[in-house]
XYZ file of C-alpha atoms in Angstrom:
608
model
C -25.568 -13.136 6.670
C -24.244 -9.872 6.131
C -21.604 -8.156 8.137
C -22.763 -4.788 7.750
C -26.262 -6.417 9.683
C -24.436 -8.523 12.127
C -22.474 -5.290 13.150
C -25.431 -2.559 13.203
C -27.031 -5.386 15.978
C -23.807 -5.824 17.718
C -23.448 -2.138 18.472
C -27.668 -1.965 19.187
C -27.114 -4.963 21.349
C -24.783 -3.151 23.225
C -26.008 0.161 23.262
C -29.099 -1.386 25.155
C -27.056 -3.786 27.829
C -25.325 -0.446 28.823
C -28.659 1.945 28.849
C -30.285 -1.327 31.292
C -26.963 -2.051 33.224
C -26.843 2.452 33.812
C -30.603 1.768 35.040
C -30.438 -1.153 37.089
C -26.952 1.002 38.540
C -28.888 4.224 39.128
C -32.340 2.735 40.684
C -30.242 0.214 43.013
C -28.231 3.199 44.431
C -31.235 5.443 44.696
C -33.334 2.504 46.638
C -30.714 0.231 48.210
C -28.415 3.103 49.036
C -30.734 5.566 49.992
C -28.821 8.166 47.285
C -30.971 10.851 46.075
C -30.144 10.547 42.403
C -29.560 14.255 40.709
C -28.603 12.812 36.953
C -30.628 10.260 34.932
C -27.219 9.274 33.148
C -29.469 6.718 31.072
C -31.299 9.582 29.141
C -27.321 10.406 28.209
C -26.975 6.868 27.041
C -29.559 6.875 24.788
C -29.176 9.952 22.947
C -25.469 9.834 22.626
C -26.060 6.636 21.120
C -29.176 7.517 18.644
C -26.765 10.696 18.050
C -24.063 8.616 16.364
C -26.217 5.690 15.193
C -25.431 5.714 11.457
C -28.805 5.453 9.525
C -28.893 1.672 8.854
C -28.529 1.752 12.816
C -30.903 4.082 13.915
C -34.011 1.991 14.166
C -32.066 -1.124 15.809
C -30.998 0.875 18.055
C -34.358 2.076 18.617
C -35.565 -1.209 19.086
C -32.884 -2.541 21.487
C -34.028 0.721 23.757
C -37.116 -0.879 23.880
C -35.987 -3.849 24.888
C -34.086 -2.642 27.764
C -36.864 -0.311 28.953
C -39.212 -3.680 29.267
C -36.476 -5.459 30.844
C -36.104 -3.041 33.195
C -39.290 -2.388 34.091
C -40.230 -6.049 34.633
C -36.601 -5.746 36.823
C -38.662 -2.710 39.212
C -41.716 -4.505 39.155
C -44.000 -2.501 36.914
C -46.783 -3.839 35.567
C -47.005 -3.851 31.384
C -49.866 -1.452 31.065
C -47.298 1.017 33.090
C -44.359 -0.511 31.441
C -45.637 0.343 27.795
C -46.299 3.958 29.345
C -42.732 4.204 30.055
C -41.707 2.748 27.626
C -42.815 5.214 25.281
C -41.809 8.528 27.200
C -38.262 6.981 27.465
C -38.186 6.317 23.401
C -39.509 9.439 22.612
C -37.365 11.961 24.721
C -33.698 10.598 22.829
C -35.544 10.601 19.488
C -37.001 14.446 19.890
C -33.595 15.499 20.933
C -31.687 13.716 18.574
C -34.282 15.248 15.944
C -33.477 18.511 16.873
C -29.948 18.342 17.384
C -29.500 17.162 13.799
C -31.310 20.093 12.523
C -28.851 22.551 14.638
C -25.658 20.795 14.323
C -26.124 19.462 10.399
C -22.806 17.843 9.264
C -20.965 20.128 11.964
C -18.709 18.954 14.337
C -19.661 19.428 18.262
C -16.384 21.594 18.605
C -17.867 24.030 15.872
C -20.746 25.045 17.993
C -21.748 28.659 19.009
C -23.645 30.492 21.478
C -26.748 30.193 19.884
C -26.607 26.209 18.461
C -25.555 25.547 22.375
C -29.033 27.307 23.493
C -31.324 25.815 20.653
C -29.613 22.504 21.799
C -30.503 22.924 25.702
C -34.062 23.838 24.362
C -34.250 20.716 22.023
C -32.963 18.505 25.543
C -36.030 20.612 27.659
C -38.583 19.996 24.798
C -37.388 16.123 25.262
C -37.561 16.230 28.627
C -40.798 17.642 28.914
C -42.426 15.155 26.469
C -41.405 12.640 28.592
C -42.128 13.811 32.098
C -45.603 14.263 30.227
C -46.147 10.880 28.539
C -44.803 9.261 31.596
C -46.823 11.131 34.566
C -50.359 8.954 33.917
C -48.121 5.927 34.978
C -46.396 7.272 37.703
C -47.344 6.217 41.674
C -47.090 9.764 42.761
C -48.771 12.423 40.354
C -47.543 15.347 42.253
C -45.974 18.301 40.664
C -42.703 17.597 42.383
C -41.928 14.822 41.186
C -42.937 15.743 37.976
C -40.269 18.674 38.247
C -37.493 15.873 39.560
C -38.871 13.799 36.531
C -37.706 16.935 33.897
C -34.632 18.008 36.230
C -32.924 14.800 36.419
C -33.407 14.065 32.854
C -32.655 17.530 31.383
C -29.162 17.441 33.528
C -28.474 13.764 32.750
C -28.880 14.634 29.123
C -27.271 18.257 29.225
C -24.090 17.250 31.319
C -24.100 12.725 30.085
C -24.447 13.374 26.400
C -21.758 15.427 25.738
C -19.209 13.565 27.747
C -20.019 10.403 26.140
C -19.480 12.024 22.564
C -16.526 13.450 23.683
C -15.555 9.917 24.844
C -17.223 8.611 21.430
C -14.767 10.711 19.436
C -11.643 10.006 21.758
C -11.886 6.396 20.817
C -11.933 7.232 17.263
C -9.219 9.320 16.938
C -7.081 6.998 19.296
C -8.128 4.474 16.163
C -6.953 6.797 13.779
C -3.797 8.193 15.417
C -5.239 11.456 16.120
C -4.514 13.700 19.355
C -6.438 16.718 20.387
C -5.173 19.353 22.766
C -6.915 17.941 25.706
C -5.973 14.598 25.201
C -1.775 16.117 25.068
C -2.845 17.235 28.804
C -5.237 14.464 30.314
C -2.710 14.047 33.981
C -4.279 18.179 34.348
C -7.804 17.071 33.503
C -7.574 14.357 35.743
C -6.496 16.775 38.763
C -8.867 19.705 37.955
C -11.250 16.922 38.022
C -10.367 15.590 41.570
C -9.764 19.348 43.053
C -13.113 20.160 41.959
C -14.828 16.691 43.361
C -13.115 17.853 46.441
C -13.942 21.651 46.443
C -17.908 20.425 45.811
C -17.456 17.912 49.048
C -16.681 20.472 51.025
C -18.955 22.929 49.815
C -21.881 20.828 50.213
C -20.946 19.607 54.036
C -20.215 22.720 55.185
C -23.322 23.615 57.773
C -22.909 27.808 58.268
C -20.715 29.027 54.870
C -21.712 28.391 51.773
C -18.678 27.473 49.196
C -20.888 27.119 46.232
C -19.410 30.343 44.803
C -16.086 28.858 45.342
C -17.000 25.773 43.608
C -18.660 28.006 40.571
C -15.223 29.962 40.324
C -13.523 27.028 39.980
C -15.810 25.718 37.376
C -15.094 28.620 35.366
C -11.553 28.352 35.567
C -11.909 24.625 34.586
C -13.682 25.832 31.634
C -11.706 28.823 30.670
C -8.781 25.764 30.150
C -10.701 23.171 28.652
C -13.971 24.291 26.995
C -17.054 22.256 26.532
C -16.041 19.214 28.360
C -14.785 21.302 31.317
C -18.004 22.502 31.689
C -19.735 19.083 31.240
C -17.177 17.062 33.451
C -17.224 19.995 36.210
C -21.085 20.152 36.609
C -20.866 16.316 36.512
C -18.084 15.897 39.187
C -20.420 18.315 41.252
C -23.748 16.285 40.844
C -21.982 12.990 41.739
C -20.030 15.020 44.874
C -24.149 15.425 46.078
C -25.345 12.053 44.879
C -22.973 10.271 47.123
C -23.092 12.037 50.038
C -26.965 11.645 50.027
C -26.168 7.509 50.595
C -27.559 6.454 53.598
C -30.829 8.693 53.496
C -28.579 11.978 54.088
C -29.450 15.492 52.753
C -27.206 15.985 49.594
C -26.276 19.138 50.947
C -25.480 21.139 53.956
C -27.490 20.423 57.339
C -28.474 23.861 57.554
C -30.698 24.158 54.212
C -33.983 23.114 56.008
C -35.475 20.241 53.392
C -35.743 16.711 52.627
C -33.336 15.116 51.101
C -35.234 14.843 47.878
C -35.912 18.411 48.355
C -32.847 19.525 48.630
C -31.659 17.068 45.708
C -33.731 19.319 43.395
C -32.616 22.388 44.995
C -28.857 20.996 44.025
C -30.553 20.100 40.299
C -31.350 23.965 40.132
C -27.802 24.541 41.523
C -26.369 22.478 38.496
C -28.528 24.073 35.893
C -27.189 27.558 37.180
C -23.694 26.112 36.468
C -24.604 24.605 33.529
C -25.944 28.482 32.295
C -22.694 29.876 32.969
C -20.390 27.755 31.633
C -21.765 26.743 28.675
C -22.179 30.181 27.220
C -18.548 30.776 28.852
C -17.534 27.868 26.979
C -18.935 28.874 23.459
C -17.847 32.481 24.125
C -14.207 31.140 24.129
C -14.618 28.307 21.401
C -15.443 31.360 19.124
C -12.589 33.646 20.653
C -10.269 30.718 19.983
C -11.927 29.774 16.581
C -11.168 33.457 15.718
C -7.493 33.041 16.848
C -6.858 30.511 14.759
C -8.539 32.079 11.662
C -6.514 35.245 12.298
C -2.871 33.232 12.647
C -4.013 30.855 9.534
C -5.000 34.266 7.892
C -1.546 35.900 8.716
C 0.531 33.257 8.208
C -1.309 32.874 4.286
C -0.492 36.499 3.989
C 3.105 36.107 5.237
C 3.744 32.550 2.353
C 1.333 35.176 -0.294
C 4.067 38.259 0.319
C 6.938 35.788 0.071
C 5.287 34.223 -2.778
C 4.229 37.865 -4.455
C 7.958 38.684 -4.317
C 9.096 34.959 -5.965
C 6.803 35.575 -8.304
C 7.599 39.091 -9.039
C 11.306 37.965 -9.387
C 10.735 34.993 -11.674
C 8.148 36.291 -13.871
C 9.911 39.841 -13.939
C 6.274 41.612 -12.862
C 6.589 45.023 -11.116
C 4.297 46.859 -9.191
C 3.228 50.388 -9.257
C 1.191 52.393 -7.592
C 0.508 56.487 -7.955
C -1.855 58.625 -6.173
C -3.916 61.201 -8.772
C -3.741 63.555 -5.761
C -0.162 64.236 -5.047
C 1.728 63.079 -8.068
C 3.821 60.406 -5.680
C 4.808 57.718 -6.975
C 5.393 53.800 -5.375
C 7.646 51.609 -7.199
C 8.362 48.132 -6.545
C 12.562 46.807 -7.542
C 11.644 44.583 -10.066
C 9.469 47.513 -11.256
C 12.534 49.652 -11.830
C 14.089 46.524 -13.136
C 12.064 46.649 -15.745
C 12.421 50.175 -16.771
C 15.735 49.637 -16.407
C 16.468 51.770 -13.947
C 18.957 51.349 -10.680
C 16.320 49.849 -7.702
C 18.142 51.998 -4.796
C 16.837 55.172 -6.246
C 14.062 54.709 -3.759
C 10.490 54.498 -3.944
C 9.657 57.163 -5.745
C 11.795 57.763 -9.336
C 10.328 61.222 -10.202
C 9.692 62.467 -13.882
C 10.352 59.935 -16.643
C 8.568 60.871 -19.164
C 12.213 61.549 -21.075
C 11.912 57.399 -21.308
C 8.757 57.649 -23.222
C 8.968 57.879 -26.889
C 6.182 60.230 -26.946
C 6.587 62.021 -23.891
C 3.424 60.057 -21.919
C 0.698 60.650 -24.455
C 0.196 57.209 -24.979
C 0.822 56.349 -20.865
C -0.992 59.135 -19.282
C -3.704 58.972 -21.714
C -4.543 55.400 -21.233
C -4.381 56.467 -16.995
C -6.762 59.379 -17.567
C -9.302 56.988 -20.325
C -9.337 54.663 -17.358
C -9.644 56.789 -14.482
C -13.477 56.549 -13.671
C -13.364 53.113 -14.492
C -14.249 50.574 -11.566
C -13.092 47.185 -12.847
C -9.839 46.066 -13.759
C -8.277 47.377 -16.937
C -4.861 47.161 -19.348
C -2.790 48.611 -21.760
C 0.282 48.949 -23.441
C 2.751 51.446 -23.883
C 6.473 51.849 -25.007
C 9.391 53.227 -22.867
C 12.908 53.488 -23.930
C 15.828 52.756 -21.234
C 18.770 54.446 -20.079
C 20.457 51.783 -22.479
C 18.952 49.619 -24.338
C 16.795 49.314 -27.216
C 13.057 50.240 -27.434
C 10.484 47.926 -25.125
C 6.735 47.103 -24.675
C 5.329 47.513 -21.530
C 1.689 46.021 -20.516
C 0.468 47.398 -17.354
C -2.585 45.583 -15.607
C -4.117 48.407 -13.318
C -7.635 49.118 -11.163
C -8.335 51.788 -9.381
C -9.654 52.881 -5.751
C -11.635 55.611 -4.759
C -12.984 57.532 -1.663
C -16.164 57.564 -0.049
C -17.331 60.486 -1.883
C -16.352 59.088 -5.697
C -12.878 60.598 -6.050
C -10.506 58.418 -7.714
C -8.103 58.052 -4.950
C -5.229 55.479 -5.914
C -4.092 54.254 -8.746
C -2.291 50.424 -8.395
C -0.800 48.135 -11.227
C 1.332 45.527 -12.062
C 3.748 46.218 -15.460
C 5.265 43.019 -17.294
C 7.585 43.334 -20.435
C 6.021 42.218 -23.070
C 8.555 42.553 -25.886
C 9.681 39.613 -26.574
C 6.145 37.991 -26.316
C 5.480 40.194 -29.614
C 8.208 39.456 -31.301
C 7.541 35.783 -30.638
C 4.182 36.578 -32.094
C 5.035 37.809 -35.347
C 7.801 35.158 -35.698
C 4.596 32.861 -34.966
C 2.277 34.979 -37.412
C 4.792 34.843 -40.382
C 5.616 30.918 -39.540
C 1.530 30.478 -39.570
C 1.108 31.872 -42.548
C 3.977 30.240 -44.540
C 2.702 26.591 -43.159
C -1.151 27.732 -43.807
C 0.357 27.905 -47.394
C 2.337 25.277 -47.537
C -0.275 23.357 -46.393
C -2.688 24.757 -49.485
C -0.155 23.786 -51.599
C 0.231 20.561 -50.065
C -3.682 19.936 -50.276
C -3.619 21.232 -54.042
C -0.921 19.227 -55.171
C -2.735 16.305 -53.256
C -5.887 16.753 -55.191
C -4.892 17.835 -58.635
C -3.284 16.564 -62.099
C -0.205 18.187 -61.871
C 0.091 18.576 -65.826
C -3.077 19.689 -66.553
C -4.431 21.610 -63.765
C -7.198 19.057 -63.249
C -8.500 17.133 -60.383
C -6.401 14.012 -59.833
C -8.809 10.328 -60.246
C -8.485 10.619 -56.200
C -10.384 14.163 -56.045
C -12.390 13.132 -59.219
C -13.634 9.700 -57.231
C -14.477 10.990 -54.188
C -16.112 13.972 -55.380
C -18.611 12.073 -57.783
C -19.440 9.686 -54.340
C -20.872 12.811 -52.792
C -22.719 13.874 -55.593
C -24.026 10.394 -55.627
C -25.031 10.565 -51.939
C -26.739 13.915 -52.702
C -28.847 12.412 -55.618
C -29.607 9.650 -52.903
C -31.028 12.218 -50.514
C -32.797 14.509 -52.610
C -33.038 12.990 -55.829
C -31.604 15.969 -57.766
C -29.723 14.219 -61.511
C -26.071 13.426 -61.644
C -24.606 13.268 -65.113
C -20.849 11.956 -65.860
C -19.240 12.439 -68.929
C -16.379 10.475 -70.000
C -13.831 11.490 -73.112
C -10.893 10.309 -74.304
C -8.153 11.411 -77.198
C -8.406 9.967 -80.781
C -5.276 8.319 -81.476
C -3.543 9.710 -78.945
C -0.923 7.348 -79.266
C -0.012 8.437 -82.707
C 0.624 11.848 -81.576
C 3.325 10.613 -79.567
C 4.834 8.722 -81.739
C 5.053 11.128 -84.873
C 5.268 14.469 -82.926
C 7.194 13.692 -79.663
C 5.765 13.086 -75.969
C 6.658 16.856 -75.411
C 4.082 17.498 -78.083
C 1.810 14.990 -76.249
C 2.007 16.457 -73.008
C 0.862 19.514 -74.719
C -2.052 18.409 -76.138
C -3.140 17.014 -73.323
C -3.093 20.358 -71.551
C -4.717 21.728 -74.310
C -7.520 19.311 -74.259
C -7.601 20.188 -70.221
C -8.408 24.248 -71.486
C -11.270 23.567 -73.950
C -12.912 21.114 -71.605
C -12.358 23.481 -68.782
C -14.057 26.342 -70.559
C -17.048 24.121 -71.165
C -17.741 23.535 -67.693
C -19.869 25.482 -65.297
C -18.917 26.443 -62.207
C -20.644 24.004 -60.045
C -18.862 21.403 -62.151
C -15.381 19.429 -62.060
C -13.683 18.164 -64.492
C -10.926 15.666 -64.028
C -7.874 13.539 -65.524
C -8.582 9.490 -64.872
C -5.187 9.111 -66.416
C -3.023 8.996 -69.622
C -5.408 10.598 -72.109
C -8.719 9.960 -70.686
C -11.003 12.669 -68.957
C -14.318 12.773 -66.712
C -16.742 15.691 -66.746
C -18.868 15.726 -63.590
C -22.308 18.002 -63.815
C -23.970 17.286 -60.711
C -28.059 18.535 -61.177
C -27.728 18.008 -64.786
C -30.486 16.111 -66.837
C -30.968 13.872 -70.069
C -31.103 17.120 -72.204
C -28.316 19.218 -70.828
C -25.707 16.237 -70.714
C -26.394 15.531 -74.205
C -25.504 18.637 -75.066
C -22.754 19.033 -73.304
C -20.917 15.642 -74.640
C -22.047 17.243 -78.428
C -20.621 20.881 -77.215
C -17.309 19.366 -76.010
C -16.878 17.222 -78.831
C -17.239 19.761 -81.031
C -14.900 22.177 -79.167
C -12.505 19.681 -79.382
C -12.458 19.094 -82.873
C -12.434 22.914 -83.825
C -9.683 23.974 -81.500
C -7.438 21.079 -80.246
C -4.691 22.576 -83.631
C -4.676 25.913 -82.516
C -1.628 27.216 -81.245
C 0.466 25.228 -83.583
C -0.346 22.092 -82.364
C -2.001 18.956 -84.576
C -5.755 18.415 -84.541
C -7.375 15.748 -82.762
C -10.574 14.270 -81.656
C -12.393 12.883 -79.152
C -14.677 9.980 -78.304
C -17.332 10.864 -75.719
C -19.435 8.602 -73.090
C -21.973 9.574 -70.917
C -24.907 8.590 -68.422
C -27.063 9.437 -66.155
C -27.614 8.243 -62.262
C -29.885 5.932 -61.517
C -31.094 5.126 -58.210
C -28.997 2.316 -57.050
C -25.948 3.299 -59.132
C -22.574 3.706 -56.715
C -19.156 5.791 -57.859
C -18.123 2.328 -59.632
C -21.218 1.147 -61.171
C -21.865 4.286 -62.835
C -17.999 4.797 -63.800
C -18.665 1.176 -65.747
C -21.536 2.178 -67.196
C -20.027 5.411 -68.445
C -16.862 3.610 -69.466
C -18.887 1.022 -71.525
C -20.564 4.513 -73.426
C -16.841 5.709 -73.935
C -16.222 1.859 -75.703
C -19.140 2.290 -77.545
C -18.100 5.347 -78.928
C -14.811 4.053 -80.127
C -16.352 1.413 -81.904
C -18.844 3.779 -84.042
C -15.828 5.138 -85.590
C -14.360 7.497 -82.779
C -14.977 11.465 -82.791
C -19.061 10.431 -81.475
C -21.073 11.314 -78.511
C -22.903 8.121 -76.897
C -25.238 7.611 -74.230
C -24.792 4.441 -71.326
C -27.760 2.096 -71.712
């Protein structure tokens, strides 16, 4: 089974045992002790515990409440028409509440609440109330409207003074888990007494036959709550409603002899009592949770000022950043030390250096009229400017600067923080220059990775890879692809009767007259030694016929001139064919080149 269900009906197991064994508790003392009973604590019980129910929980918990209502019924001796009666009014009053104290409190904690989420709170606990008292009055013995008023009374103050000691209680136990200590918990032994003195102060205030010490007891409620907040006021009003519930044992009047009532009368005239405290602490309490709330956001808020100052000046010092600040109207000027730092100026001269516009190279044209540019603007602006020192050579200031203005749209304040930016320029054009030399390095790199380096050519690498993208273009829009492949006549006896120098140049002068034969959308290439590829990419049968012919004949008409012997060429060529990759149709034009040889060299012919 799985833990996670074992423990949500564990903690619904137990939340019901406690609501019944509060019940059985409360009823007992109100019928065997005669105790007029001013708190329903159960109501307390069961919303505290729907309250924190986690979702998985919520219904089990629901459904354990049940249970205990119908056990405790059957324990009083109402019939199951009744029971069912009650049973619903005493489900429906926690969930209505709990409802509506979700919607105030949200993710929240209870310590976070204000003034008004306290009132919509006591509302939510009325409306719950009510609904009960009014689902449950068909099934009561005695229909009258005073019992219906003890019926919303007692559970309204059960819920209003129970619930929020038993989340209080709730949360101690978890913090206690998790090694946390609140302020109240640092005092508890004080608690404890104000706890006692006020049990005692509401004994004696509610025996007394001919004073009244209610006021007394009040005061000291107040006090309690002044100290201790929300759960003063909960625990106080409590401590007062148990003073009257046990001095009613026996049948007696909960409070003094002289107030001329039943006990049960009287018990809801001490219910009123409670709900009078209850209406001045509370709002006492919240009052003071915000005062206390805004106590603590002012000394967090001063102390983040007081580590941003020191901060402001470490950062000022480290960085070298000085602040300025000048006011249009007056000419007065406010300078920070690392500000004259900067300027190179001696920091005791005060806060106010005067006229320094012998510093500025062109006596505050540029400065002042970047200030007056800006001065209507409203967002944040910068420039630079140049100031020479005392000593020192030349510098570049960058000032960072917004400006304030009054009420009626004159620019009242100028403020701005000045670095030096010198050296960050002449790190940038040591970076420019560098940039540019590796940018061409880096060309030349590329180049010399790509190209022939004795004719000028692209290399077999550029060559190959070029003619696969052509043949992926063909493949994708099935424009023609022609590749022409010619190599030297004899090349060999060049070298041998003129000299590889001689060689080298007619290879470079084969590279020229091929060259000029080429368009511009095509490459033209050295495979190696004295062979050559012509790549016209969107060329036909037609035009690469020509071409081979063209070249050929360039060849043989102008390979001598400059001094150099005449040669000749034998040309291959073909055309893609769908299918054809960079090697099949480099074979294909290779076998052309063979064929070409064999016909008696200086020929143009075509790949089958």
């Amino acid at each position: 089974m799985d833990s996670k269900i074992v423990k949500d009906g564990l903690f619904a197991a137990g939340v019901a045992l406690v609501w019944l064994a509060s019940a059985m508790a409360s009823v007992s003392l109100r019928d065997a002790g005669g105790a007029v009973l001013l708190l329903w604590l159960p109501s307390a019980l069961a919303v505290s515990a729907l309250y924190v129910a986690k979702r998985g929980q919520r219904l089990p918990v629901i459904a354990a409440l049940a249970v205990g209502n119908l056990v405790f019924n059957a324990w009083v001796g109402v019939g199951f028409g009744d029971s069912l009666g009650y049973l619903v009014a005493n489900l429906v009053e926690p969930v209505v509440i709990v409802t509506i104290a979700h919607f105030v409190i949200g993710r929240r904690k209870l310590e976070a609440l204000r003034l008004r989420d306290m009132t919509l709170l006591f509302l939510g606990v009325v409306l719950g109330s009510l609904a009960s008292g009014i689902i449950a009055l068909p099934f009561r013995p005695h229909q009258d409207s005073v019992q219906f008023i003890w019926w919303i009374l007692t559970t309204t103050l059960g819920t209003t003074v129970g619930a929020p000691i038993l989340l209080y209680l709730h949360d101690w136990l978890r913090r206690r888990r998790e090694g946390e200590r609140s302020a109240a918990e640092r005092r508890p032994v004080w608690l404890i007494i104000s706890m006692i003195t006020l049990f005692a102060l509401s004994w004696m205030a509610l025996g007394f036959s001919h004073v009244s010490l209610i006021a007394v007891v009040v005061s000291a409620l107040v006090l309690i709550v002044t100290r201790y907040g929300q759960i003063g006021a909960s625990l106080g009003t409590f401590v007062f409603g148990l003073a009257g519930t046990l001095r009613s044992i026996g049948g007696h009047t909960p409070s003094a002899s002289y107030l001329e009532f039943t006990p049960f009368e009287a018990g809801i005239i001490l219910q009123l009592v409670m709900l009078l405290m209850m209406a001045t602490s509370l709002p006492l309490a919240a009052l003071l949770l915000d005062n206390d709330r805004l106590a603590l956001r002012l000394k967090a808020r001063n102390a983040r000022m007081r580590e941003n100052l020191l901060m402001l000046n470490m950062a000022e010092e480290v960085g070298r950043i000085g602040r300025w600040r000048y006011d249009p109207r007056t000419g007065e000027q406010d300078w920070s030390r690392q500000m004259y730092l900067i300027n190179g100026l001696d920091p005791t001269l005060g806060r106010d250096p005067g006229d320094l516009t012998a510093m500025l190279p062109d006596g505050g044209a540029e400065l002042f009229g970047q200030l007056a540019h800006h001065a209507k603007d409203r967002a944040r602006y910068s420039f630079e400017y140049r100031i020479r020192p005392p000593t020192g050579d030349e510098r570049i200031l960058k000032m960072y600067a917004t400006n304030e203005f009054t009420e009626s749209g004159q620019l009242a304040c100028m403020f701005g923080v000045v670095m030096d930016v010198t050296e960050h320029h002449q790190r940038q054009e040591a970076l420019d220059k560098e940039r540019t030399r590796a940018m061409r390095l880096a060309a030349e790199a590329q180049y010399l990775a790509h190209t022939d380096p004795l004719t000028g050519l692209a290399n077999r690498r550029r060559t190959i890879t070029q003619l696969q993208k052509c043949i992926r273009r063909s493949e994708q829009d099935g424009r023609p692809t022609a590749l022409i492949l010619f190599d030297i006549d004899h090349f060999k006896r060049v070298n041998d009767t003129s000299g590889h120098q001689t060689g080298d140049d007619v290879l470079v002068r084969i590279a020229d007259i091929a060259r000029a034969q080429a368009r511009a959308s095509d490459l033209i290439g050295r495979m190696g030694g004295e062979e050559f590829v012509w790549l016209l990419p969107g060329a036909g049968q037609e035009e690469a016929q020509a071409a081979a012919e063209r070249l050929r004949h360039a060849i043989e008409q102008e390979s001598a001139e400059g001094g150099l012997p005449q040669v000749t060429a034998s040309v291959g060529y073909a055309l893609w064919r769908e299918g054809d990759d960079a090697n099949n149709l480099l074979a294909r034009v290779d076998a052309a080149l063979y064929e070409a040889k064999e016909a008696g060299r200086n020929t143009v012919q075509r790949a089958a």
